[in-house]
């Protein structure tokens, strides 16, 4: 009996959602309760997560051309969610047509509070529908709490050998140590790190990591970097690749822009 009642309630949700969306459109003052309810109902009605291999093939990562904080176009500020693809509509026509119809409202809800994205959990199973900006901001918000501000990770390096020195200092650090608050000092220079030295370190180190003269990475025609096939000339090249991955992850978590 109980499953039957639940089924009846769920069957009534599309009509309720339609009324809520229409009310939201007409209302001059957008109330938070209606927005929360719209997000909740969409998550309840959403189809099961996909298991197909091409889950991420249509995700656009072109918005970022650097390590850290990317730049965004004006379009990405006004449209945080995208319309469904023909492939998705073939799988569940009713739900995705309802989603497309409600898209202006969903975008309006997110433009007022991107934190609402966490309440539309179904979208994380369809990341290609979420703009790069919205995914990035959600990631930054989730990662901000990961920084361990109670412990300090001190880094003393020479500018002239920032890559080798940083590798020696950090390559054997544990994941928890990598997440400690950074404090950078350039040897032979005065000054305490109040954030500026850390930012400069991120920039200098990224430039050296992707300097093609170091034979770790090579630049492609579309200005992206790929592992260099001749990297083996450095006997520690595998460790350097692992190090660069940790460094990039730390830059993203820190929100540092390293061109």
PDB file of C-alpha atoms in Angstrom:
ATOM      1  CA  UNK A   1       0.000   0.000   0.000  1.00  0.00           C
ATOM      2  CA  UNK A   2       2.746   2.444   0.940  1.00  0.00           C
ATOM      3  CA  UNK A   3       4.698   2.017  -2.351  1.00  0.00           C
ATOM      4  CA  UNK A   4       1.435   2.627  -4.178  1.00  0.00           C
ATOM      5  CA  UNK A   5       0.837   5.892  -2.307  1.00  0.00           C
ATOM      6  CA  UNK A   6       4.367   7.036  -3.035  1.00  0.00           C
ATOM      7  CA  UNK A   7       3.905   6.192  -6.704  1.00  0.00           C
ATOM      8  CA  UNK A   8       0.709   8.262  -6.803  1.00  0.00           C
ATOM      9  CA  UNK A   9       2.463  11.205  -5.148  1.00  0.00           C
ATOM     10  CA  UNK A  10       5.354  11.068  -7.631  1.00  0.00           C
ATOM     11  CA  UNK A  11       2.919  10.888 -10.538  1.00  0.00           C
ATOM     12  CA  UNK A  12       1.426  14.187  -9.366  1.00  0.00           C
ATOM     13  CA  UNK A  13       4.785  15.956  -9.178  1.00  0.00           C
ATOM     14  CA  UNK A  14       5.063  17.021 -12.865  1.00  0.00           C
ATOM     15  CA  UNK A  15       1.797  18.961 -12.604  1.00  0.00           C
ATOM     16  CA  UNK A  16       2.900  20.533  -9.331  1.00  0.00           C
ATOM     17  CA  UNK A  17       6.245  21.439 -10.861  1.00  0.00           C
ATOM     18  CA  UNK A  18       4.531  23.052 -13.826  1.00  0.00           C
ATOM     19  CA  UNK A  19       2.462  25.230 -11.475  1.00  0.00           C
ATOM     20  CA  UNK A  20       5.490  26.197  -9.408  1.00  0.00           C
ATOM     21  CA  UNK A  21       7.499  27.164 -12.487  1.00  0.00           C
ATOM     22  CA  UNK A  22       4.604  29.218 -13.865  1.00  0.00           C
ATOM     23  CA  UNK A  23       4.157  30.937 -10.490  1.00  0.00           C
ATOM     24  CA  UNK A  24       7.886  31.681 -10.318  1.00  0.00           C
ATOM     25  CA  UNK A  25       7.835  33.251 -13.796  1.00  0.00           C
ATOM     26  CA  UNK A  26       4.925  35.546 -12.948  1.00  0.00           C
ATOM     27  CA  UNK A  27       6.129  36.553  -9.507  1.00  0.00           C
ATOM     28  CA  UNK A  28       8.007  39.838  -9.247  1.00  0.00           C
ATOM     29  CA  UNK A  29       9.587  38.780  -5.957  1.00  0.00           C
ATOM     30  CA  UNK A  30      11.194  35.355  -6.336  1.00  0.00           C
ATOM     31  CA  UNK A  31      10.667  33.463  -3.092  1.00  0.00           C
ATOM     32  CA  UNK A  32      13.323  31.034  -1.903  1.00  0.00           C
ATOM     33  CA  UNK A  33      10.786  28.375  -0.873  1.00  0.00           C
ATOM     34  CA  UNK A  34       9.475  27.986  -4.428  1.00  0.00           C
ATOM     35  CA  UNK A  35      13.026  27.875  -5.803  1.00  0.00           C
ATOM     36  CA  UNK A  36      13.994  25.152  -3.313  1.00  0.00           C
ATOM     37  CA  UNK A  37      10.884  23.142  -4.132  1.00  0.00           C
ATOM     38  CA  UNK A  38      11.501  23.383  -7.887  1.00  0.00           C
ATOM     39  CA  UNK A  39      15.072  22.102  -7.405  1.00  0.00           C
ATOM     40  CA  UNK A  40      13.877  19.267  -5.158  1.00  0.00           C
ATOM     41  CA  UNK A  41      11.154  18.070  -7.522  1.00  0.00           C
ATOM     42  CA  UNK A  42      13.524  18.040 -10.484  1.00  0.00           C
ATOM     43  CA  UNK A  43      15.937  15.872  -8.498  1.00  0.00           C
ATOM     44  CA  UNK A  44      13.126  13.464  -7.556  1.00  0.00           C
ATOM     45  CA  UNK A  45      11.828  13.126 -11.118  1.00  0.00           C
ATOM     46  CA  UNK A  46      15.261  12.894 -12.771  1.00  0.00           C
ATOM     47  CA  UNK A  47      16.155   9.679 -14.617  1.00  0.00           C
ATOM     48  CA  UNK A  48      18.755   7.308 -13.114  1.00  0.00           C
ATOM     49  CA  UNK A  49      22.464   8.212 -13.543  1.00  0.00           C
ATOM     50  CA  UNK A  50      24.000   7.224 -16.853  1.00  0.00           C
ATOM     51  CA  UNK A  51      26.457   4.375 -17.135  1.00  0.00           C
ATOM     52  CA  UNK A  52      27.472   4.911 -20.761  1.00  0.00           C
ATOM     53  CA  UNK A  53      31.116   5.395 -21.671  1.00  0.00           C
ATOM     54  CA  UNK A  54      30.580   8.747 -23.357  1.00  0.00           C
ATOM     55  CA  UNK A  55      29.475  10.447 -20.134  1.00  0.00           C
ATOM     56  CA  UNK A  56      31.991  13.277 -20.451  1.00  0.00           C
ATOM     57  CA  UNK A  57      32.535  13.443 -24.202  1.00  0.00           C
ATOM     58  CA  UNK A  58      30.476  16.603 -24.642  1.00  0.00           C
ATOM     59  CA  UNK A  59      31.878  18.526 -21.670  1.00  0.00           C
ATOM     60  CA  UNK A  60      33.435  21.781 -22.822  1.00  0.00           C
ATOM     61  CA  UNK A  61      36.681  22.624 -21.015  1.00  0.00           C
ATOM     62  CA  UNK A  62      37.763  25.278 -23.466  1.00  0.00           C
ATOM     63  CA  UNK A  63      36.871  28.100 -21.077  1.00  0.00           C
ATOM     64  CA  UNK A  64      40.122  27.611 -19.200  1.00  0.00           C
ATOM     65  CA  UNK A  65      43.481  28.278 -20.806  1.00  0.00           C
ATOM     66  CA  UNK A  66      45.518  28.407 -17.640  1.00  0.00           C
ATOM     67  CA  UNK A  67      46.043  26.630 -14.341  1.00  0.00           C
ATOM     68  CA  UNK A  68      43.828  28.135 -11.645  1.00  0.00           C
ATOM     69  CA  UNK A  69      41.111  30.722 -12.145  1.00  0.00           C
ATOM     70  CA  UNK A  70      39.780  30.906 -15.726  1.00  0.00           C
ATOM     71  CA  UNK A  71      38.208  33.859 -17.457  1.00  0.00           C
ATOM     72  CA  UNK A  72      34.565  33.766 -18.522  1.00  0.00           C
ATOM     73  CA  UNK A  73      32.646  35.283 -21.388  1.00  0.00           C
ATOM     74  CA  UNK A  74      29.483  37.327 -20.848  1.00  0.00           C
ATOM     75  CA  UNK A  75      27.369  34.432 -22.170  1.00  0.00           C
ATOM     76  CA  UNK A  76      28.655  32.187 -19.421  1.00  0.00           C
ATOM     77  CA  UNK A  77      27.475  34.666 -16.814  1.00  0.00           C
ATOM     78  CA  UNK A  78      23.902  34.725 -18.122  1.00  0.00           C
ATOM     79  CA  UNK A  79      23.427  31.032 -18.963  1.00  0.00           C
ATOM     80  CA  UNK A  80      24.637  28.641 -16.290  1.00  0.00           C
ATOM     81  CA  UNK A  81      22.668  25.661 -17.586  1.00  0.00           C
ATOM     82  CA  UNK A  82      22.334  24.384 -21.141  1.00  0.00           C
ATOM     83  CA  UNK A  83      19.433  22.757 -22.946  1.00  0.00           C
ATOM     84  CA  UNK A  84      19.290  18.974 -23.224  1.00  0.00           C
ATOM     85  CA  UNK A  85      20.715  17.101 -26.187  1.00  0.00           C
ATOM     86  CA  UNK A  86      18.742  15.035 -28.657  1.00  0.00           C
ATOM     87  CA  UNK A  87      20.383  11.923 -27.222  1.00  0.00           C
ATOM     88  CA  UNK A  88      19.104  12.711 -23.731  1.00  0.00           C
ATOM     89  CA  UNK A  89      15.596  13.436 -24.993  1.00  0.00           C
ATOM     90  CA  UNK A  90      15.499  10.063 -26.708  1.00  0.00           C
ATOM     91  CA  UNK A  91      16.171   8.390 -23.371  1.00  0.00           C
ATOM     92  CA  UNK A  92      13.484  10.211 -21.352  1.00  0.00           C
ATOM     93  CA  UNK A  93      11.461  12.571 -23.500  1.00  0.00           C
ATOM     94  CA  UNK A  94       8.982  13.754 -20.854  1.00  0.00           C
ATOM     95  CA  UNK A  95      11.585  14.714 -18.258  1.00  0.00           C
ATOM     96  CA  UNK A  96      13.960  16.508 -20.625  1.00  0.00           C
ATOM     97  CA  UNK A  97      11.181  18.419 -22.351  1.00  0.00           C
ATOM     98  CA  UNK A  98      10.046  19.531 -18.892  1.00  0.00           C
ATOM     99  CA  UNK A  99      13.660  20.501 -18.094  1.00  0.00           C
ATOM    100  CA  UNK A 100      14.051  22.510 -21.337  1.00  0.00           C
ATOM    101  CA  UNK A 101      10.726  24.248 -20.761  1.00  0.00           C
ATOM    102  CA  UNK A 102      11.819  25.239 -17.237  1.00  0.00           C
ATOM    103  CA  UNK A 103      15.370  26.182 -18.233  1.00  0.00           C
ATOM    104  CA  UNK A 104      14.870  29.995 -18.019  1.00  0.00           C
ATOM    105  CA  UNK A 105      13.584  29.578 -14.468  1.00  0.00           C
ATOM    106  CA  UNK A 106      16.397  27.211 -13.470  1.00  0.00           C
ATOM    107  CA  UNK A 107      18.953  29.665 -14.854  1.00  0.00           C
ATOM    108  CA  UNK A 108      17.305  32.504 -12.973  1.00  0.00           C
ATOM    109  CA  UNK A 109      17.394  30.515  -9.710  1.00  0.00           C
ATOM    110  CA  UNK A 110      21.104  29.790 -10.163  1.00  0.00           C
ATOM    111  CA  UNK A 111      21.947  33.356 -11.213  1.00  0.00           C
ATOM    112  CA  UNK A 112      20.554  34.530  -7.869  1.00  0.00           C
ATOM    113  CA  UNK A 113      22.245  31.807  -5.839  1.00  0.00           C
ATOM    114  CA  UNK A 114      24.697  29.355  -7.438  1.00  0.00           C
ATOM    115  CA  UNK A 115      24.559  27.387  -4.192  1.00  0.00           C
ATOM    116  CA  UNK A 116      21.234  26.016  -5.454  1.00  0.00           C
ATOM    117  CA  UNK A 117      23.227  23.866  -7.861  1.00  0.00           C
ATOM    118  CA  UNK A 118      23.958  21.484  -4.977  1.00  0.00           C
ATOM    119  CA  UNK A 119      20.202  20.956  -4.566  1.00  0.00           C
ATOM    120  CA  UNK A 120      19.787  19.937  -8.217  1.00  0.00           C
ATOM    121  CA  UNK A 121      21.807  16.786  -7.700  1.00  0.00           C
ATOM    122  CA  UNK A 122      20.648  15.183 -10.942  1.00  0.00           C
ATOM    123  CA  UNK A 123      22.672  17.729 -12.911  1.00  0.00           C
ATOM    124  CA  UNK A 124      25.938  16.236 -11.656  1.00  0.00           C
ATOM    125  CA  UNK A 125      25.036  13.079 -13.591  1.00  0.00           C
ATOM    126  CA  UNK A 126      24.798  15.264 -16.720  1.00  0.00           C
ATOM    127  CA  UNK A 127      27.773  17.631 -16.358  1.00  0.00           C
ATOM    128  CA  UNK A 128      27.616  18.678 -20.011  1.00  0.00           C
ATOM    129  CA  UNK A 129      24.453  20.628 -19.106  1.00  0.00           C
ATOM    130  CA  UNK A 130      26.330  22.758 -16.565  1.00  0.00           C
ATOM    131  CA  UNK A 131      28.426  25.641 -17.850  1.00  0.00           C
ATOM    132  CA  UNK A 132      32.145  25.619 -17.089  1.00  0.00           C
ATOM    133  CA  UNK A 133      31.714  28.662 -14.862  1.00  0.00           C
ATOM    134  CA  UNK A 134      29.064  26.974 -12.697  1.00  0.00           C
ATOM    135  CA  UNK A 135      31.086  23.752 -12.407  1.00  0.00           C
ATOM    136  CA  UNK A 136      34.225  25.710 -11.541  1.00  0.00           C
ATOM    137  CA  UNK A 137      32.527  27.854  -8.895  1.00  0.00           C
ATOM    138  CA  UNK A 138      30.922  24.774  -7.319  1.00  0.00           C
ATOM    139  CA  UNK A 139      34.314  23.062  -7.244  1.00  0.00           C
ATOM    140  CA  UNK A 140      35.972  26.124  -5.661  1.00  0.00           C
ATOM    141  CA  UNK A 141      33.293  26.314  -2.985  1.00  0.00           C
ATOM    142  CA  UNK A 142      33.676  22.634  -2.144  1.00  0.00           C
ATOM    143  CA  UNK A 143      37.476  22.806  -2.140  1.00  0.00           C
ATOM    144  CA  UNK A 144      37.844  25.961  -0.049  1.00  0.00           C
ATOM    145  CA  UNK A 145      37.179  24.036   3.153  1.00  0.00           C
ATOM    146  CA  UNK A 146      39.894  21.503   2.293  1.00  0.00           C
ATOM    147  CA  UNK A 147      42.761  23.909   3.071  1.00  0.00           C
ATOM    148  CA  UNK A 148      44.296  23.157   6.459  1.00  0.00           C
ATOM    149  CA  UNK A 149      44.865  26.637   7.901  1.00  0.00           C
ATOM    150  CA  UNK A 150      46.069  25.277  11.246  1.00  0.00           C
ATOM    151  CA  UNK A 151      49.300  23.889   9.800  1.00  0.00           C
ATOM    152  CA  UNK A 152      51.923  25.592   7.654  1.00  0.00           C
ATOM    153  CA  UNK A 153      53.784  24.123   4.695  1.00  0.00           C
ATOM    154  CA  UNK A 154      56.948  26.214   4.323  1.00  0.00           C
ATOM    155  CA  UNK A 155      58.687  26.331   0.950  1.00  0.00           C
ATOM    156  CA  UNK A 156      62.166  27.889   0.603  1.00  0.00           C
ATOM    157  CA  UNK A 157      63.375  28.024  -3.006  1.00  0.00           C
ATOM    158  CA  UNK A 158      65.768  29.874  -5.275  1.00  0.00           C
ATOM    159  CA  UNK A 159      64.146  31.747  -8.151  1.00  0.00           C
ATOM    160  CA  UNK A 160      66.802  30.459 -10.513  1.00  0.00           C
ATOM    161  CA  UNK A 161      66.015  26.829  -9.666  1.00  0.00           C
ATOM    162  CA  UNK A 162      62.377  27.049  -8.618  1.00  0.00           C
ATOM    163  CA  UNK A 163      61.412  23.781 -10.344  1.00  0.00           C
ATOM    164  CA  UNK A 164      64.192  21.606  -8.904  1.00  0.00           C
ATOM    165  CA  UNK A 165      63.942  23.167  -5.434  1.00  0.00           C
ATOM    166  CA  UNK A 166      60.157  22.850  -5.309  1.00  0.00           C
ATOM    167  CA  UNK A 167      60.319  19.251  -6.507  1.00  0.00           C
ATOM    168  CA  UNK A 168      62.881  18.408  -3.805  1.00  0.00           C
ATOM    169  CA  UNK A 169      60.781  20.085  -1.123  1.00  0.00           C
ATOM    170  CA  UNK A 170      57.353  18.760  -2.101  1.00  0.00           C
ATOM    171  CA  UNK A 171      57.580  15.559  -4.143  1.00  0.00           C
ATOM    172  CA  UNK A 172      57.536  13.326  -1.054  1.00  0.00           C
ATOM    173  CA  UNK A 173      54.875  15.245   0.845  1.00  0.00           C
ATOM    174  CA  UNK A 174      51.658  13.421   1.755  1.00  0.00           C
ATOM    175  CA  UNK A 175      48.269  14.553   0.365  1.00  0.00           C
ATOM    176  CA  UNK A 176      47.381  16.053   3.768  1.00  0.00           C
ATOM    177  CA  UNK A 177      50.637  18.046   3.769  1.00  0.00           C
ATOM    178  CA  UNK A 178      49.930  19.342   0.259  1.00  0.00           C
ATOM    179  CA  UNK A 179      46.677  20.782   1.632  1.00  0.00           C
ATOM    180  CA  UNK A 180      48.334  22.782   4.409  1.00  0.00           C
ATOM    181  CA  UNK A 181      48.484  26.581   4.191  1.00  0.00           C
ATOM    182  CA  UNK A 182      51.444  27.572   2.028  1.00  0.00           C
ATOM    183  CA  UNK A 183      54.209  29.939   3.084  1.00  0.00           C
ATOM    184  CA  UNK A 184      56.787  30.701   0.392  1.00  0.00           C
ATOM    185  CA  UNK A 185      60.190  32.312   0.769  1.00  0.00           C
ATOM    186  CA  UNK A 186      62.675  32.996  -2.017  1.00  0.00           C
ATOM    187  CA  UNK A 187      66.192  32.385  -0.792  1.00  0.00           C
ATOM    188  CA  UNK A 188      68.403  35.465  -0.675  1.00  0.00           C
ATOM    189  CA  UNK A 189      65.397  37.803  -0.544  1.00  0.00           C
ATOM    190  CA  UNK A 190      63.750  39.613   2.339  1.00  0.00           C
ATOM    191  CA  UNK A 191      60.052  39.754   2.977  1.00  0.00           C
ATOM    192  CA  UNK A 192      57.282  37.746   4.635  1.00  0.00           C
ATOM    193  CA  UNK A 193      54.693  35.906   2.590  1.00  0.00           C
ATOM    194  CA  UNK A 194      51.309  37.558   2.983  1.00  0.00           C
ATOM    195  CA  UNK A 195      50.003  35.926  -0.184  1.00  0.00           C
ATOM    196  CA  UNK A 196      51.996  37.708  -2.862  1.00  0.00           C
ATOM    197  CA  UNK A 197      55.013  35.391  -2.706  1.00  0.00           C
ATOM    198  CA  UNK A 198      52.787  32.312  -2.858  1.00  0.00           C
ATOM    199  CA  UNK A 199      51.040  33.692  -5.932  1.00  0.00           C
ATOM    200  CA  UNK A 200      54.388  34.458  -7.554  1.00  0.00           C
ATOM    201  CA  UNK A 201      55.635  30.950  -6.738  1.00  0.00           C
ATOM    202  CA  UNK A 202      52.626  29.383  -8.444  1.00  0.00           C
ATOM    203  CA  UNK A 203      53.264  31.470 -11.556  1.00  0.00           C
ATOM    204  CA  UNK A 204      57.015  30.832 -11.723  1.00  0.00           C
ATOM    205  CA  UNK A 205      56.716  27.112 -11.075  1.00  0.00           C
ATOM    206  CA  UNK A 206      53.976  26.593 -13.659  1.00  0.00           C
ATOM    207  CA  UNK A 207      56.082  28.429 -16.239  1.00  0.00           C
ATOM    208  CA  UNK A 208      59.026  26.131 -15.530  1.00  0.00           C
ATOM    209  CA  UNK A 209      56.948  22.944 -15.480  1.00  0.00           C
ATOM    210  CA  UNK A 210      55.554  23.720 -18.926  1.00  0.00           C
ATOM    211  CA  UNK A 211      58.755  25.205 -20.308  1.00  0.00           C
ATOM    212  CA  UNK A 212      59.386  22.984 -23.338  1.00  0.00           C
ATOM    213  CA  UNK A 213      63.138  23.254 -22.731  1.00  0.00           C
ATOM    214  CA  UNK A 214      62.662  21.059 -19.668  1.00  0.00           C
ATOM    215  CA  UNK A 215      61.314  18.262 -21.903  1.00  0.00           C
ATOM    216  CA  UNK A 216      58.420  17.373 -19.608  1.00  0.00           C
ATOM    217  CA  UNK A 217      55.643  18.779 -21.772  1.00  0.00           C
ATOM    218  CA  UNK A 218      55.288  19.930 -25.357  1.00  0.00           C
ATOM    219  CA  UNK A 219      52.901  22.511 -26.722  1.00  0.00           C
ATOM    220  CA  UNK A 220      50.248  21.438 -29.239  1.00  0.00           C
ATOM    221  CA  UNK A 221      48.834  23.500 -32.100  1.00  0.00           C
ATOM    222  CA  UNK A 222      45.823  24.536 -30.008  1.00  0.00           C
ATOM    223  CA  UNK A 223      48.158  25.807 -27.251  1.00  0.00           C
ATOM    224  CA  UNK A 224      47.539  22.897 -24.927  1.00  0.00           C
ATOM    225  CA  UNK A 225      50.305  20.928 -23.274  1.00  0.00           C
ATOM    226  CA  UNK A 226      50.925  17.217 -23.694  1.00  0.00           C
ATOM    227  CA  UNK A 227      53.552  14.935 -22.108  1.00  0.00           C
ATOM    228  CA  UNK A 228      56.773  15.060 -24.098  1.00  0.00           C
ATOM    229  CA  UNK A 229      57.761  11.710 -25.608  1.00  0.00           C
ATOM    230  CA  UNK A 230      61.423  12.521 -24.872  1.00  0.00           C
ATOM    231  CA  UNK A 231      60.833  13.189 -21.173  1.00  0.00           C
ATOM    232  CA  UNK A 232      62.766  10.000 -20.364  1.00  0.00           C
ATOM    233  CA  UNK A 233      66.006  11.984 -20.696  1.00  0.00           C
ATOM    234  CA  UNK A 234      65.253  13.000 -17.114  1.00  0.00           C
ATOM    235  CA  UNK A 235      65.583   9.796 -15.074  1.00  0.00           C
ATOM    236  CA  UNK A 236      62.970  11.163 -12.605  1.00  0.00           C
ATOM    237  CA  UNK A 237      60.457  12.181 -15.288  1.00  0.00           C
ATOM    238  CA  UNK A 238      57.664   9.956 -13.901  1.00  0.00           C
ATOM    239  CA  UNK A 239      58.071  11.528 -10.465  1.00  0.00           C
ATOM    240  CA  UNK A 240      58.038  14.974 -12.064  1.00  0.00           C
ATOM    241  CA  UNK A 241      54.759  14.161 -13.830  1.00  0.00           C
ATOM    242  CA  UNK A 242      53.236  13.047 -10.526  1.00  0.00           C
ATOM    243  CA  UNK A 243      54.543  16.218  -8.921  1.00  0.00           C
ATOM    244  CA  UNK A 244      53.051  18.410 -11.660  1.00  0.00           C
ATOM    245  CA  UNK A 245      49.658  16.745 -11.170  1.00  0.00           C
ATOM    246  CA  UNK A 246      49.715  17.492  -7.450  1.00  0.00           C
ATOM    247  CA  UNK A 247      50.859  21.042  -8.114  1.00  0.00           C
ATOM    248  CA  UNK A 248      48.047  21.701 -10.607  1.00  0.00           C
ATOM    249  CA  UNK A 249      45.505  20.223  -8.191  1.00  0.00           C
ATOM    250  CA  UNK A 250      46.812  22.489  -5.436  1.00  0.00           C
ATOM    251  CA  UNK A 251      46.619  25.518  -7.732  1.00  0.00           C
ATOM    252  CA  UNK A 252      42.988  24.743  -8.533  1.00  0.00           C
ATOM    253  CA  UNK A 253      42.110  24.252  -4.874  1.00  0.00           C
ATOM    254  CA  UNK A 254      43.947  27.458  -3.967  1.00  0.00           C
ATOM    255  CA  UNK A 255      42.247  29.358  -6.783  1.00  0.00           C
ATOM    256  CA  UNK A 256      45.624  30.494  -8.095  1.00  0.00           C
ATOM    257  CA  UNK A 257      45.941  31.601 -11.709  1.00  0.00           C
ATOM    258  CA  UNK A 258      49.182  30.363 -13.241  1.00  0.00           C
ATOM    259  CA  UNK A 259      49.407  31.325 -16.908  1.00  0.00           C
TER     260      UNK A 259
END
